[in-house]
């Protein structure tokens, strides 16, 4: 049997599952990522697996590039579906999560990695930086709905906007880990270059060029006369060009492309807020994101079943992973929201549902390609286990928890109405 044809048939099956499973699983306490990992795991135990060969996630470079693409598509989709206008007060929950919760999470995970897992300072910091961001890909079940859906839930907005921004904002810490790891080998000074380039310039370039790109593309999409605007095409695949153009230009300018793509999406979204074309763009981005996410997670499930992913697993990594998900993120999220006027139950849900996913794989693969880190195998195993537990735990609980929260909020709104 031709292995190429088997691969083509499997890809076709994954495409069909991409469309069919979300409809089938709707309302059940089971998420699409769980099914994808299970499918990949079961596939390895079939005779067909021997024909396909090694899992592509065995390649650090391929893992980096695939997850990079999935994340930027997810960031574009997240930015397009946020109806709330960017502002200091209206986005206060987001600013709290980014300025307080994320640094606390990075620091706590780094301390855990250094003191409990025996990692060096650079490796511990990389672990914290990779596992701190809420994933924009796997967190779709707790995010706001499509553009102009009227979604007002503070929980969904907070987790959507946090996932959109913290993937890029954790990059300075990743580069700090890279600088520390490189200095251990070369002994060269690093702080000034890290501060000026990796913090100030890259953040400013990502934000500024993302805004400029969004403004320009907003004009080309909505403002050109005589039906020359891109919106008149009605083609959703334009979002792919917008995403890749924005990311490529910003990265060529040595800015943070993750930040830039999300800012581009927000700027484009507000160029013509009431246009139905945003829904076309978002729908296509969501489909591409879901397809690529399924491919990666099927490969992840296959790698788990093959045995190499968790070969160095020991009890300390299991304990550390549980601490990261069940203690560090919830506590850091809660601390960041102290003093916020939102309800306690909403704070609790925001704090708990900091889903970890494909972005963590990207950061780890990226950093390991830029500097030599000690105990890289421990980093891979810990990140993989945290992502796996997060997919299963959050995937099972998200539907009943969000239903409970929305029912409570509806009851509270009903109590406020006059008799």
Coordinates of N, CA and C in Angstrom, one line a residue, residues 176-409:
X176 N 15.0 36.9 27.2 CA 15.9 37.0 28.4 C 16.5 35.7 28.7
X177 N 15.7 34.6 28.7 CA 16.2 33.3 28.9 C 17.2 32.9 27.9
X178 N 17.0 33.3 26.6 CA 18.0 33.0 25.5 C 19.3 33.8 25.8
X179 N 19.2 35.0 26.2 CA 20.4 35.8 26.5 C 21.2 35.2 27.7
X180 N 20.5 34.7 28.7 CA 21.2 34.1 29.9 C 21.8 32.8 29.5
X181 N 21.2 32.0 28.6 CA 21.7 30.8 28.2 C 23.0 31.0 27.3
X182 N 22.9 32.0 26.4 CA 24.0 32.3 25.6 C 25.2 32.9 26.3
X183 N 24.9 33.7 27.4 CA 26.0 34.3 28.1 C 26.7 33.2 29.0
X184 N 26.1 32.1 29.3 CA 26.7 31.1 30.0 C 27.8 30.4 29.2
X185 N 27.6 30.5 27.9 CA 28.6 29.9 26.9 C 29.7 30.9 26.5
X186 N 29.2 32.1 26.2 CA 30.1 33.2 25.6 C 30.7 34.1 26.7
X187 N 29.9 34.3 27.8 CA 30.4 35.3 28.8 C 30.2 36.7 28.4
X188 N 29.5 37.0 27.2 CA 29.4 38.3 26.7 C 28.3 39.0 27.5
X189 N 28.4 40.4 27.7 CA 27.4 41.1 28.3 C 26.1 41.1 27.5
X190 N 24.9 41.1 28.2 CA 23.7 40.9 27.4 C 22.6 41.9 27.8
X191 N 22.7 42.5 29.0 CA 21.5 43.2 29.6 C 21.1 44.4 28.7
X192 N 22.1 45.2 28.3 CA 21.7 46.4 27.5 C 21.1 46.1 26.2
X193 N 21.6 45.1 25.5 CA 21.0 44.7 24.2 C 19.6 44.1 24.4
X194 N 19.5 43.3 25.5 CA 18.2 42.7 25.7 C 17.1 43.8 26.0
X195 N 17.5 44.8 26.9 CA 16.6 45.8 27.2 C 16.2 46.7 26.0
X196 N 17.2 47.2 25.3 CA 16.9 48.1 24.2 C 16.3 47.4 23.0
X197 N 16.8 46.2 22.7 CA 16.3 45.5 21.5 C 15.1 44.6 21.7
X198 N 15.2 43.7 22.7 CA 14.2 42.7 22.9 C 13.0 43.2 23.6
X199 N 13.2 44.3 24.4 CA 12.0 44.8 25.2 C 11.5 46.1 24.5
X200 N 12.3 47.1 24.4 CA 11.8 48.4 23.9 C 11.5 48.4 22.4
X201 N 12.5 48.0 21.6 CA 12.3 48.1 20.2 C 11.3 47.1 19.7
X202 N 11.5 45.8 20.1 CA 10.6 44.8 19.5 C 9.1 45.0 19.9
X203 N 8.9 45.5 21.1 CA 7.5 45.8 21.5 C 6.9 47.0 20.8
X204 N 7.8 48.0 20.7 CA 7.3 49.3 20.0 C 7.1 49.0 18.5
X205 N 8.0 48.3 17.9 CA 7.8 48.0 16.5 C 6.6 47.1 16.2
X206 N 6.4 46.1 17.1 CA 5.3 45.2 16.9 C 4.0 46.0 17.1
X207 N 3.9 46.8 18.1 CA 2.7 47.6 18.3 C 2.5 48.7 17.2
X208 N 3.5 49.4 16.9 CA 3.4 50.5 16.0 C 3.2 50.0 14.6
X209 N 3.9 49.1 14.1 CA 3.8 48.6 12.8 C 2.5 47.8 12.6
X210 N 2.1 47.1 13.7 CA 0.8 46.4 13.7 C -0.4 47.4 13.5
X211 N -0.3 48.5 14.2 CA -1.3 49.6 14.0 C -1.3 50.2 12.6
X212 N -0.1 50.5 12.1 CA 0.0 51.1 10.8 C -0.4 50.1 9.7
X213 N -0.1 48.8 9.8 CA -0.5 47.8 8.9 C -2.0 47.7 8.9
X214 N -2.6 47.7 10.1 CA -4.1 47.6 10.2 C -4.8 48.8 9.6
X215 N -4.2 50.0 9.8 CA -4.8 51.2 9.2 C -4.7 51.1 7.7
X216 N -3.6 50.7 7.1 CA -3.4 50.6 5.7 C -4.4 49.6 5.1
X217 N -4.4 48.4 5.7 CA -5.3 47.3 5.2 C -6.7 47.7 5.4
X218 N -7.0 48.4 6.5 CA -8.4 48.9 6.7 C -8.9 49.8 5.6
X219 N -8.0 50.7 5.1 CA -8.3 51.5 4.0 C -8.5 50.7 2.7
X220 N -7.6 49.8 2.5 CA -7.6 49.0 1.2 C -8.9 48.1 1.2
X221 N -9.3 47.7 2.4 CA -10.4 46.8 2.5 C -11.8 47.5 2.5
X222 N -11.9 48.7 3.1 CA -13.2 49.3 3.3 C -13.3 50.7 2.7
X223 N -12.3 51.4 2.4 CA -12.4 52.8 2.0 C -12.1 53.1 0.5
X224 N -11.6 52.1 -0.2 CA -11.4 52.4 -1.6 C -12.7 52.6 -2.4
X225 N -12.7 53.6 -3.3 CA -14.0 53.9 -4.0 C -14.3 52.9 -5.1
X226 N -15.5 53.0 -5.6 CA -15.9 52.3 -6.8 C -15.7 50.8 -6.7
X227 N -16.1 50.2 -5.6 CA -16.1 48.8 -5.3 C -14.7 48.2 -5.5
X228 N -13.7 49.0 -5.3 CA -12.3 48.5 -5.4 C -11.8 47.9 -4.1
X229 N -12.5 48.1 -3.0 CA -12.1 47.6 -1.7 C -12.1 46.1 -1.6
X230 N -11.2 45.6 -0.8 CA -11.2 44.1 -0.7 C -12.5 43.6 -0.1
X231 N -13.2 44.4 0.7 CA -14.4 43.9 1.3 C -15.5 43.5 0.2
X232 N -15.4 44.2 -0.9 CA -16.4 43.9 -2.0 C -16.2 42.5 -2.6
X233 N -15.0 41.9 -2.4 CA -14.8 40.6 -3.0 C -15.6 39.6 -2.2
X234 N -15.8 39.8 -0.9 CA -16.5 38.8 -0.1 C -15.7 37.6 0.2
X235 N -14.4 37.6 -0.2 CA -13.6 36.4 0.0 C -13.0 36.4 1.4
X236 N -13.3 35.3 2.1 CA -12.7 35.2 3.5 C -11.3 34.9 3.5
X237 N -10.7 34.3 2.4 CA -9.3 33.9 2.4 C -8.4 35.1 2.4
X238 N -8.9 36.3 2.2 CA -8.1 37.5 2.3 C -7.5 37.6 3.7
X239 N -8.1 37.0 4.7 CA -7.5 37.1 6.1 C -6.2 36.4 6.1
X240 N -6.0 35.4 5.3 CA -4.7 34.7 5.3 C -3.6 35.6 4.7
X241 N -3.9 36.4 3.7 CA -3.0 37.4 3.2 C -2.7 38.5 4.2
X242 N -3.7 39.0 4.9 CA -3.5 40.0 5.9 C -2.6 39.5 7.0
X243 N -2.9 38.3 7.5 CA -2.1 37.7 8.6 C -0.6 37.6 8.2
X244 N -0.4 37.0 7.1 CA 1.0 36.7 6.6 C 1.7 38.0 6.3
X245 N 1.0 38.9 5.6 CA 1.7 40.2 5.3 C 2.1 41.0 6.6
X246 N 1.1 41.1 7.5 CA 1.4 41.8 8.7 C 2.5 41.1 9.5
X247 N 2.5 39.8 9.7 CA 3.5 39.1 10.5 C 4.8 39.2 9.8
X248 N 4.9 39.0 8.5 CA 6.2 39.1 7.8 C 6.8 40.4 7.8
X249 N 6.0 41.5 7.6 CA 6.6 42.9 7.6 C 7.1 43.2 9.0
X250 N 6.4 42.9 10.0 CA 6.8 43.2 11.4 C 8.0 42.4 11.8
X251 N 8.0 41.1 11.5 CA 9.2 40.3 11.8 C 10.5 40.8 11.1
X252 N 10.3 41.2 9.8 CA 11.4 41.8 9.1 C 12.0 43.0 9.7
X253 N 11.1 43.8 10.4 CA 11.6 45.0 11.1 C 12.0 44.6 12.5
X254 N 12.1 43.3 12.8 CA 12.6 42.9 14.1 C 11.6 43.3 15.2
X255 N 10.4 43.3 14.9 CA 9.3 43.6 15.9 C 8.7 42.2 16.3
X256 N 7.9 42.3 17.4 CA 7.2 41.1 17.8 C 6.0 40.9 16.9
X257 N 6.1 39.9 16.0 CA 5.0 39.6 15.1 C 3.7 39.2 15.8
X258 N 3.8 38.5 16.9 CA 2.6 38.0 17.6 C 1.8 39.3 18.1
X259 N 2.5 40.2 18.7 CA 1.8 41.4 19.1 C 1.3 42.2 17.9
X260 N 2.1 42.3 16.8 CA 1.7 43.0 15.7 C 0.5 42.5 15.0
X261 N 0.4 41.2 14.8 CA -0.8 40.6 14.2 C -2.1 40.8 14.9
X262 N -2.0 40.7 16.3 CA -3.2 41.0 17.1 C -3.6 42.5 17.0
X263 N -2.6 43.4 17.0 CA -2.9 44.8 16.9 C -3.5 45.1 15.5
X264 N -2.9 44.5 14.5 CA -3.4 44.6 13.1 C -4.9 44.2 13.1
X265 N -5.2 43.1 13.7 CA -6.6 42.6 13.7 C -7.5 43.6 14.4
X266 N -7.1 44.1 15.5 CA -7.9 45.0 16.3 C -8.1 46.3 15.5
X267 N -7.1 46.8 14.8 CA -7.2 48.0 14.0 C -8.1 47.8 12.8
X268 N -7.9 46.7 12.2 CA -8.8 46.4 11.0 C -10.2 46.3 11.4
X269 N -10.4 45.6 12.6 CA -11.8 45.4 13.1 C -12.5 46.7 13.3
X270 N -11.8 47.7 13.8 CA -12.4 49.0 14.1 C -12.3 50.0 12.9
X271 N -11.8 49.6 11.8 CA -11.8 50.5 10.6 C -13.2 50.6 10.1
X272 N -14.0 49.6 10.2 CA -15.4 49.7 9.7 C -16.1 48.7 10.6
X273 N -16.5 49.1 11.8 CA -17.0 48.2 12.8 C -18.2 47.4 12.5
X274 N -19.1 48.0 11.7 CA -20.4 47.3 11.4 C -20.4 46.5 10.1
X275 N -19.3 46.4 9.5 CA -19.2 45.6 8.2 C -19.4 44.1 8.5
X276 N -20.2 43.5 7.7 CA -20.4 42.0 7.7 C -19.2 41.3 7.2
X277 N -18.3 42.0 6.5 CA -17.1 41.3 6.0 C -16.2 40.8 7.1
X278 N -16.2 41.4 8.2 CA -15.4 40.9 9.4 C -15.8 39.4 9.7
X279 N -17.1 39.1 9.6 CA -17.5 37.7 9.8 C -16.9 36.8 8.8
X280 N -16.8 37.2 7.5 CA -16.2 36.3 6.5 C -14.8 36.1 6.8
X281 N -14.1 37.1 7.2 CA -12.6 37.0 7.5 C -12.4 36.1 8.7
X282 N -13.2 36.3 9.8 CA -13.1 35.6 11.0 C -13.4 34.1 10.8
X283 N -14.5 33.8 10.0 CA -14.9 32.5 9.7 C -13.8 31.7 9.0
X284 N -13.1 32.3 8.0 CA -12.1 31.6 7.3 C -10.9 31.4 8.2
X285 N -10.5 32.4 9.0 CA -9.4 32.3 9.9 C -9.7 31.1 10.9
X286 N -10.9 31.1 11.4 CA -11.2 30.0 12.4 C -11.1 28.6 11.8
X287 N -11.5 28.5 10.5 CA -11.5 27.2 9.9 C -10.0 26.8 9.7
X288 N -9.2 27.7 9.2 CA -7.8 27.3 9.0 C -7.1 27.0 10.4
X289 N -7.4 27.8 11.4 CA -6.9 27.6 12.7 C -7.3 26.2 13.2
X290 N -8.6 25.9 13.1 CA -9.0 24.6 13.6 C -8.4 23.4 12.8
X291 N -8.3 23.6 11.5 CA -7.7 22.5 10.7 C -6.2 22.3 11.1
X292 N -5.4 23.3 11.2 CA -4.0 23.2 11.6 C -3.9 22.7 13.0
X293 N -4.8 23.2 13.9 CA -4.7 22.7 15.3 C -4.9 21.2 15.4
X294 N -5.9 20.7 14.6 CA -6.2 19.3 14.6 C -5.0 18.5 14.1
X295 N -4.3 19.0 13.1 CA -3.2 18.3 12.5 C -2.1 18.2 13.6
X296 N -1.8 19.3 14.2 CA -0.7 19.3 15.3 C -1.1 18.4 16.4
X297 N -2.3 18.5 16.9 CA -2.7 17.7 18.1 C -2.8 16.2 17.7
X298 N -3.2 15.8 16.5 CA -3.1 14.4 16.1 C -1.7 13.9 16.1
X299 N -0.8 14.8 15.6 CA 0.7 14.4 15.7 C 1.1 14.3 17.1
X300 N 0.6 15.2 18.0 CA 1.0 15.2 19.4 C 0.5 13.9 20.1
X301 N -0.7 13.5 19.8 CA -1.3 12.3 20.3 C -0.5 11.1 19.8
X302 N 0.0 11.1 18.5 CA 0.8 10.0 18.0 C 2.1 9.9 18.7
X303 N 2.7 11.1 19.0 CA 4.0 11.1 19.6 C 3.9 10.6 21.1
X304 N 2.8 10.9 21.7 CA 2.6 10.4 23.1 C 2.5 8.9 23.1
X305 N 1.7 8.3 22.1 CA 1.5 6.9 22.1 C 2.8 6.2 21.7
X306 N 3.6 6.8 20.8 CA 4.9 6.3 20.4 C 5.9 6.1 21.6
X307 N 5.7 7.0 22.6 CA 6.5 6.8 23.8 C 7.7 7.7 24.1
X308 N 8.2 8.4 23.0 CA 9.4 9.2 23.2 C 9.1 10.5 24.0
X309 N 7.9 11.0 23.9 CA 7.5 12.3 24.5 C 7.7 12.2 26.0
X310 N 7.2 11.1 26.6 CA 7.2 11.0 28.1 C 8.2 10.0 28.6
X311 N 9.2 9.7 27.8 CA 10.2 8.7 28.2 C 10.9 9.1 29.5
X312 N 11.3 10.4 29.6 CA 12.0 10.8 30.8 C 11.1 11.2 32.0
X313 N 9.8 11.0 31.9 CA 8.9 11.4 32.9 C 9.2 10.8 34.3
X314 N 9.1 11.7 35.3 CA 9.2 11.1 36.7 C 8.2 11.9 37.5
X315 N 8.1 11.5 38.8 CA 7.1 12.0 39.7 C 7.2 13.5 39.9
X316 N 8.4 14.1 39.9 CA 8.6 15.5 40.1 C 8.0 16.3 39.0
X317 N 8.1 15.8 37.8 CA 7.5 16.6 36.7 C 6.0 16.5 36.7
X318 N 5.5 15.4 37.2 CA 4.0 15.3 37.3 C 3.5 16.3 38.4
X319 N 4.2 16.3 39.5 CA 3.8 17.2 40.6 C 4.0 18.7 40.2
X320 N 5.1 19.0 39.5 CA 5.3 20.3 39.0 C 4.2 20.8 38.1
X321 N 3.8 19.9 37.2 CA 2.8 20.2 36.2 C 1.5 20.5 36.8
X322 N 1.1 19.7 37.8 CA -0.1 19.9 38.6 C -0.1 21.2 39.3
X323 N 1.0 21.5 39.9 CA 1.2 22.8 40.7 C 1.0 24.0 39.7
X324 N 1.6 23.9 38.5 CA 1.5 25.0 37.6 C 0.0 25.2 37.2
X325 N -0.7 24.2 36.9 CA -2.1 24.3 36.4 C -3.1 24.6 37.6
X326 N -2.9 23.9 38.7 CA -3.9 24.0 39.7 C -3.6 25.0 40.8
X327 N -2.4 25.5 40.9 CA -2.1 26.5 41.9 C -1.5 27.8 41.4
X328 N -0.5 27.7 40.6 CA 0.2 28.9 40.1 C -0.7 29.8 39.3
X329 N -1.2 29.3 38.2 CA -2.1 30.1 37.3 C -3.3 30.6 38.1
X330 N -4.1 29.8 38.8 CA -5.3 30.3 39.5 C -4.9 31.3 40.5
X331 N -3.8 31.1 41.3 CA -3.5 32.1 42.3 C -3.0 33.4 41.7
X332 N -2.2 33.3 40.7 CA -1.7 34.5 40.0 C -2.8 35.3 39.3
X333 N -3.7 34.5 38.7 CA -4.9 35.2 38.1 C -5.8 35.9 39.1
X334 N -6.0 35.2 40.2 CA -6.8 35.8 41.3 C -6.1 37.1 41.8
X335 N -4.8 37.0 42.1 CA -4.1 38.2 42.6 C -4.2 39.4 41.6
X336 N -4.0 39.1 40.3 CA -4.1 40.1 39.3 C -5.5 40.8 39.3
X337 N -6.5 40.1 39.7 CA -7.9 40.6 39.6 C -8.4 41.2 41.0
X338 N -7.5 41.2 42.0 CA -7.9 41.7 43.3 C -8.2 43.2 43.1
X339 N -9.4 43.6 43.7 CA -9.8 45.0 43.5 C -10.6 45.3 42.3
X340 N -10.7 44.3 41.4 CA -11.6 44.4 40.2 C -13.0 44.4 40.6
X341 N -13.9 45.2 39.9 CA -15.3 45.2 40.3 C -16.1 44.0 39.8
X342 N -15.5 43.1 39.0 CA -16.3 42.0 38.5 C -16.6 41.0 39.6
X343 N -17.6 40.2 39.4 CA -18.1 39.2 40.4 C -17.0 38.2 40.7
X344 N -17.0 37.7 42.0 CA -16.0 36.7 42.4 C -16.0 35.5 41.6
X345 N -17.2 35.0 41.2 CA -17.2 33.8 40.4 C -16.6 34.0 39.0
X346 N -16.7 35.2 38.5 CA -16.1 35.5 37.2 C -14.6 35.6 37.4
X347 N -14.1 36.2 38.5 CA -12.7 36.2 38.7 C -12.1 34.8 38.8
X348 N -12.9 33.9 39.5 CA -12.4 32.5 39.7 C -12.3 31.8 38.3
X349 N -13.3 32.0 37.5 CA -13.3 31.3 36.2 C -12.2 31.8 35.3
X350 N -12.0 33.1 35.3 CA -10.8 33.7 34.5 C -9.5 33.2 35.0
X351 N -9.4 33.1 36.4 CA -8.1 32.7 36.9 C -7.8 31.2 36.6
X352 N -8.9 30.4 36.6 CA -8.7 28.9 36.5 C -8.5 28.6 35.0
X353 N -9.2 29.2 34.1 CA -9.2 28.8 32.7 C -8.1 29.5 31.9
X354 N -6.9 29.5 32.4 CA -5.7 29.9 31.7 C -5.2 28.7 30.9
X355 N -5.8 28.4 29.8 CA -5.5 27.2 29.1 C -4.1 27.3 28.4
X356 N -3.3 26.2 28.6 CA -2.0 26.1 27.9 C -2.1 25.3 26.7
X357 N -1.3 25.6 25.7 CA -1.4 24.9 24.4 C -0.3 25.0 23.5
X358 N -0.6 25.2 22.2 CA 0.4 25.2 21.1 C 1.4 26.3 21.2
X359 N 1.1 27.4 21.7 CA 2.0 28.5 21.9 C 3.2 28.1 22.8
X360 N 3.0 27.3 23.8 CA 4.0 26.8 24.6 C 5.1 26.0 23.9
X361 N 4.5 25.1 23.0 CA 5.4 24.4 22.1 C 6.3 25.3 21.2
X362 N 5.6 26.3 20.7 CA 6.4 27.2 19.8 C 7.5 27.9 20.6
X363 N 7.2 28.5 21.7 CA 8.3 29.2 22.5 C 9.4 28.3 22.8
X364 N 9.1 27.1 23.2 CA 10.2 26.2 23.6 C 11.0 25.8 22.4
X365 N 10.4 25.5 21.2 CA 11.1 25.1 20.0 C 11.9 26.3 19.5
X366 N 11.4 27.5 19.6 CA 12.1 28.7 19.2 C 13.3 29.0 20.0
X367 N 13.2 28.9 21.3 CA 14.3 29.2 22.2 C 15.4 28.2 22.0
X368 N 15.0 26.9 21.9 CA 16.1 25.9 21.8 C 16.8 26.0 20.5
X369 N 16.3 26.7 19.5 CA 17.0 26.9 18.3 C 17.9 28.1 18.3
X370 N 17.8 28.9 19.4 CA 18.6 30.1 19.4 C 19.7 30.1 20.5
X371 N 19.7 29.1 21.4 CA 20.7 29.1 22.4 C 20.8 27.7 23.0
X372 N 21.9 27.3 23.6 CA 22.0 26.0 24.2 C 21.4 26.0 25.6
X373 N 20.4 25.2 25.9 CA 19.8 25.2 27.2 C 20.1 23.8 27.8
X374 N 20.4 23.8 29.1 CA 20.6 22.6 29.8 C 19.2 21.9 30.1
X375 N 19.2 20.6 30.3 CA 18.0 19.9 30.6 C 16.8 20.1 29.6
X376 N 17.2 20.2 28.4 CA 16.1 20.4 27.4 C 15.0 19.3 27.4
X377 N 15.5 18.1 27.7 CA 14.5 17.0 27.7 C 13.5 17.2 28.8
X378 N 13.9 17.7 30.0 CA 13.0 18.0 31.1 C 12.0 19.1 30.7
X379 N 12.5 20.1 29.9 CA 11.6 21.2 29.5 C 10.5 20.7 28.5
X380 N 10.9 19.8 27.6 CA 10.0 19.3 26.6 C 8.9 18.4 27.4
X381 N 9.4 17.6 28.3 CA 8.4 16.7 29.0 C 7.5 17.5 29.8
X382 N 8.0 18.5 30.5 CA 7.1 19.3 31.4 C 6.1 20.1 30.6
X383 N 6.5 20.7 29.5 CA 5.6 21.5 28.7 C 4.6 20.6 28.1
X384 N 5.0 19.4 27.6 CA 4.1 18.4 27.0 C 3.0 18.0 28.0
X385 N 3.5 17.7 29.2 CA 2.5 17.2 30.2 C 1.6 18.3 30.6
X386 N 2.0 19.5 30.8 CA 1.2 20.6 31.2 C 0.1 20.8 30.1
X387 N 0.5 20.8 28.9 CA -0.4 21.0 27.8 C -1.5 19.8 27.7
X388 N -1.0 18.6 27.9 CA -1.9 17.5 27.9 C -2.9 17.5 29.0
X389 N -2.4 17.8 30.2 CA -3.4 17.9 31.4 C -4.3 19.1 31.1
X390 N -3.8 20.2 30.6 CA -4.7 21.4 30.4 C -5.8 21.0 29.3
X391 N -5.4 20.4 28.3 CA -6.4 20.0 27.2 C -7.5 19.1 27.8
X392 N -7.1 18.1 28.6 CA -8.1 17.2 29.2 C -8.9 17.9 30.3
X393 N -8.2 18.5 31.2 CA -8.9 19.1 32.4 C -9.8 20.2 32.0
X394 N -9.3 21.2 31.2 CA -10.1 22.3 30.8 C -11.1 21.9 29.7
X395 N -10.8 20.9 28.9 CA -11.7 20.5 27.9 C -12.9 19.8 28.4
X396 N -12.8 19.1 29.5 CA -13.9 18.4 30.2 C -14.8 19.4 31.0
X397 N -14.1 20.4 31.6 CA -14.9 21.2 32.5 C -15.4 22.5 31.9
X398 N -14.9 22.9 30.7 CA -15.3 24.3 30.2 C -16.7 24.4 29.9
X399 N -17.3 23.4 29.3 CA -18.8 23.5 29.0 C -19.7 23.6 30.2
X400 N -19.6 22.7 31.1 CA -20.5 22.8 32.3 C -20.2 24.1 33.1
X401 N -18.9 24.5 33.3 CA -18.6 25.7 34.0 C -19.1 26.9 33.4
X402 N -19.0 27.1 32.1 CA -19.4 28.3 31.4 C -21.0 28.3 31.4
X403 N -21.6 27.1 31.3 CA -23.1 27.1 31.4 C -23.5 27.6 32.8
X404 N -22.9 27.1 33.8 CA -23.2 27.5 35.2 C -23.0 29.0 35.4
X405 N -21.9 29.5 34.9 CA -21.6 30.9 35.0 C -22.6 31.8 34.3
X406 N -22.9 31.4 33.1 CA -23.9 32.2 32.3 C -25.3 32.1 32.9
X407 N -25.7 31.0 33.5 CA -26.9 30.8 34.2 C -27.0 31.7 35.4
X408 N -25.9 31.8 36.2 CA -25.8 32.6 37.4 C -25.9 34.1 37.0
X409 N -25.2 34.5 35.9 CA -25.3 35.9 35.5 C -26.7 36.2 35.0

